[in-house]
């Protein structure tokens, strides 16, 4: 069923999120021709960080996306995926929890990446509030013109 059902609006994480969905013996799919099946291998409790790294270079953007959302991915690979050709992979890389502050600051300063970087889980609430005040100040300044 995993090969064809991607979920629905009412249960978007199904079948994968179902409590009875298998978690063991998924490593056998690591080299499957179907990218959807390949990405299951990372859910196996026996999977290792080297598989996450390998999948971060997979030809399929679906598999790279799954790798960048795995906390075992190296920071260097997450930074590399900031240049991925697919926007949703780049966005997930910008939200990678272990990104260094210097990288996050750079992303916040660039128009193309600021939205995803602003959703970064490590961004302090105080910084978010300052960003909002600045945006609100711009809106009132441009409205007064």
Tab-separated table of C-alpha atoms in Angstrom, residues 19-130:
chain	number	residue	atom	x	y	z
A	19	UNK	CA	0.488	2.498	14.692
A	20	UNK	CA	0.612	-0.886	12.931
A	21	UNK	CA	2.849	0.330	10.093
A	22	UNK	CA	5.971	-1.867	10.114
A	23	UNK	CA	9.233	-0.300	11.302
A	24	UNK	CA	11.600	-3.269	11.244
A	25	UNK	CA	13.058	-5.038	8.226
A	26	UNK	CA	12.840	-1.856	6.143
A	27	UNK	CA	16.564	-1.712	5.348
A	28	UNK	CA	15.903	-4.175	2.548
A	29	UNK	CA	14.428	-1.253	0.590
A	30	UNK	CA	17.575	0.910	0.753
A	31	UNK	CA	18.459	0.038	-2.858
A	32	UNK	CA	14.938	-0.316	-4.236
A	33	UNK	CA	14.358	1.208	-7.671
A	34	UNK	CA	11.269	3.023	-6.355
A	35	UNK	CA	12.302	6.182	-4.421
A	36	UNK	CA	9.184	5.957	-2.286
A	37	UNK	CA	10.261	2.516	-1.086
A	38	UNK	CA	13.905	3.592	-0.644
A	39	UNK	CA	13.043	6.315	1.818
A	40	UNK	CA	11.387	3.751	4.111
A	41	UNK	CA	14.827	2.341	4.925
A	42	UNK	CA	15.550	5.320	7.202
A	43	UNK	CA	12.625	4.328	9.422
A	44	UNK	CA	14.216	1.003	10.263
A	45	UNK	CA	15.644	1.090	13.807
A	46	UNK	CA	18.784	-0.569	12.426
A	47	UNK	CA	19.484	2.226	9.913
A	48	UNK	CA	22.680	4.188	10.476
A	49	UNK	CA	23.809	7.770	9.836
A	50	UNK	CA	25.829	6.667	6.791
A	51	UNK	CA	22.558	5.712	5.077
A	52	UNK	CA	21.156	9.161	5.835
A	53	UNK	CA	24.265	10.709	4.280
A	54	UNK	CA	23.976	8.455	1.229
A	55	UNK	CA	20.312	9.372	0.816
A	56	UNK	CA	21.181	13.087	1.019
A	57	UNK	CA	22.851	12.582	-2.386
A	58	UNK	CA	20.124	10.374	-3.864
A	59	UNK	CA	18.945	11.195	-7.415
A	60	UNK	CA	15.357	11.469	-6.138
A	61	UNK	CA	14.339	14.725	-4.451
A	62	UNK	CA	11.804	12.717	-2.420
A	63	UNK	CA	14.624	10.677	-0.877
A	64	UNK	CA	16.837	13.761	-0.343
A	65	UNK	CA	13.926	15.471	1.403
A	66	UNK	CA	13.517	12.481	3.719
A	67	UNK	CA	17.261	12.604	4.466
A	68	UNK	CA	17.266	16.320	5.308
A	69	UNK	CA	14.422	15.797	7.770
A	70	UNK	CA	16.406	13.097	9.606
A	71	UNK	CA	18.215	14.397	12.718
A	72	UNK	CA	21.173	12.082	11.992
A	73	UNK	CA	22.110	14.070	8.877
A	74	UNK	CA	25.404	15.906	9.228
A	75	UNK	CA	25.391	19.689	9.381
A	76	UNK	CA	27.679	19.779	6.332
A	77	UNK	CA	25.121	17.823	4.294
A	78	UNK	CA	22.268	20.030	5.479
A	79	UNK	CA	24.248	23.092	4.373
A	80	UNK	CA	24.946	21.442	0.993
A	81	UNK	CA	21.219	20.777	0.560
A	82	UNK	CA	20.541	24.523	0.891
A	83	UNK	CA	21.567	24.576	-2.788
A	84	UNK	CA	19.371	21.660	-3.851
A	85	UNK	CA	17.537	22.221	-7.157
A	86	UNK	CA	14.179	21.519	-5.487
A	87	UNK	CA	12.603	24.256	-3.383
A	88	UNK	CA	11.013	22.003	-0.787
A	89	UNK	CA	14.357	20.258	-0.131
A	90	UNK	CA	16.062	23.663	0.241
A	91	UNK	CA	13.287	24.787	2.595
A	92	UNK	CA	13.689	21.715	4.789
A	93	UNK	CA	17.455	22.283	4.842
A	94	UNK	CA	16.879	25.874	6.003
A	95	UNK	CA	14.867	24.503	8.913
A	96	UNK	CA	17.429	21.828	9.810
A	97	UNK	CA	17.677	22.129	13.612
A	98	UNK	CA	21.472	21.913	13.872
A	99	UNK	CA	22.290	24.669	11.357
A	100	UNK	CA	24.981	26.961	12.731
A	101	UNK	CA	23.836	30.456	13.744
A	102	UNK	CA	26.049	32.094	11.077
A	103	UNK	CA	24.273	30.104	8.352
A	104	UNK	CA	20.855	30.879	9.797
A	105	UNK	CA	21.667	34.609	9.929
A	106	UNK	CA	22.747	34.513	6.273
A	107	UNK	CA	19.510	32.740	5.309
A	108	UNK	CA	17.432	35.293	7.214
A	109	UNK	CA	19.143	38.075	5.289
A	110	UNK	CA	18.345	36.687	1.828
A	111	UNK	CA	14.931	37.267	0.319
A	112	UNK	CA	14.682	33.777	-1.205
A	113	UNK	CA	15.452	31.945	2.046
A	114	UNK	CA	14.172	34.280	4.770
A	115	UNK	CA	10.711	32.687	4.985
A	116	UNK	CA	12.016	29.185	5.606
A	117	UNK	CA	14.775	30.432	7.915
A	118	UNK	CA	12.200	32.359	9.965
A	119	UNK	CA	10.515	29.002	10.653
A	120	UNK	CA	13.735	27.505	12.013
A	121	UNK	CA	13.092	25.739	15.346
A	122	UNK	CA	16.188	27.237	17.030
A	123	UNK	CA	15.311	30.826	16.203
A	124	UNK	CA	14.794	32.582	19.544
A	125	UNK	CA	11.347	34.049	20.162
A	126	UNK	CA	12.914	37.455	20.865
A	127	UNK	CA	14.487	37.496	17.410
A	128	UNK	CA	11.143	36.577	15.832
A	129	UNK	CA	9.446	39.421	17.681
A	130	UNK	CA	12.086	41.917	16.519
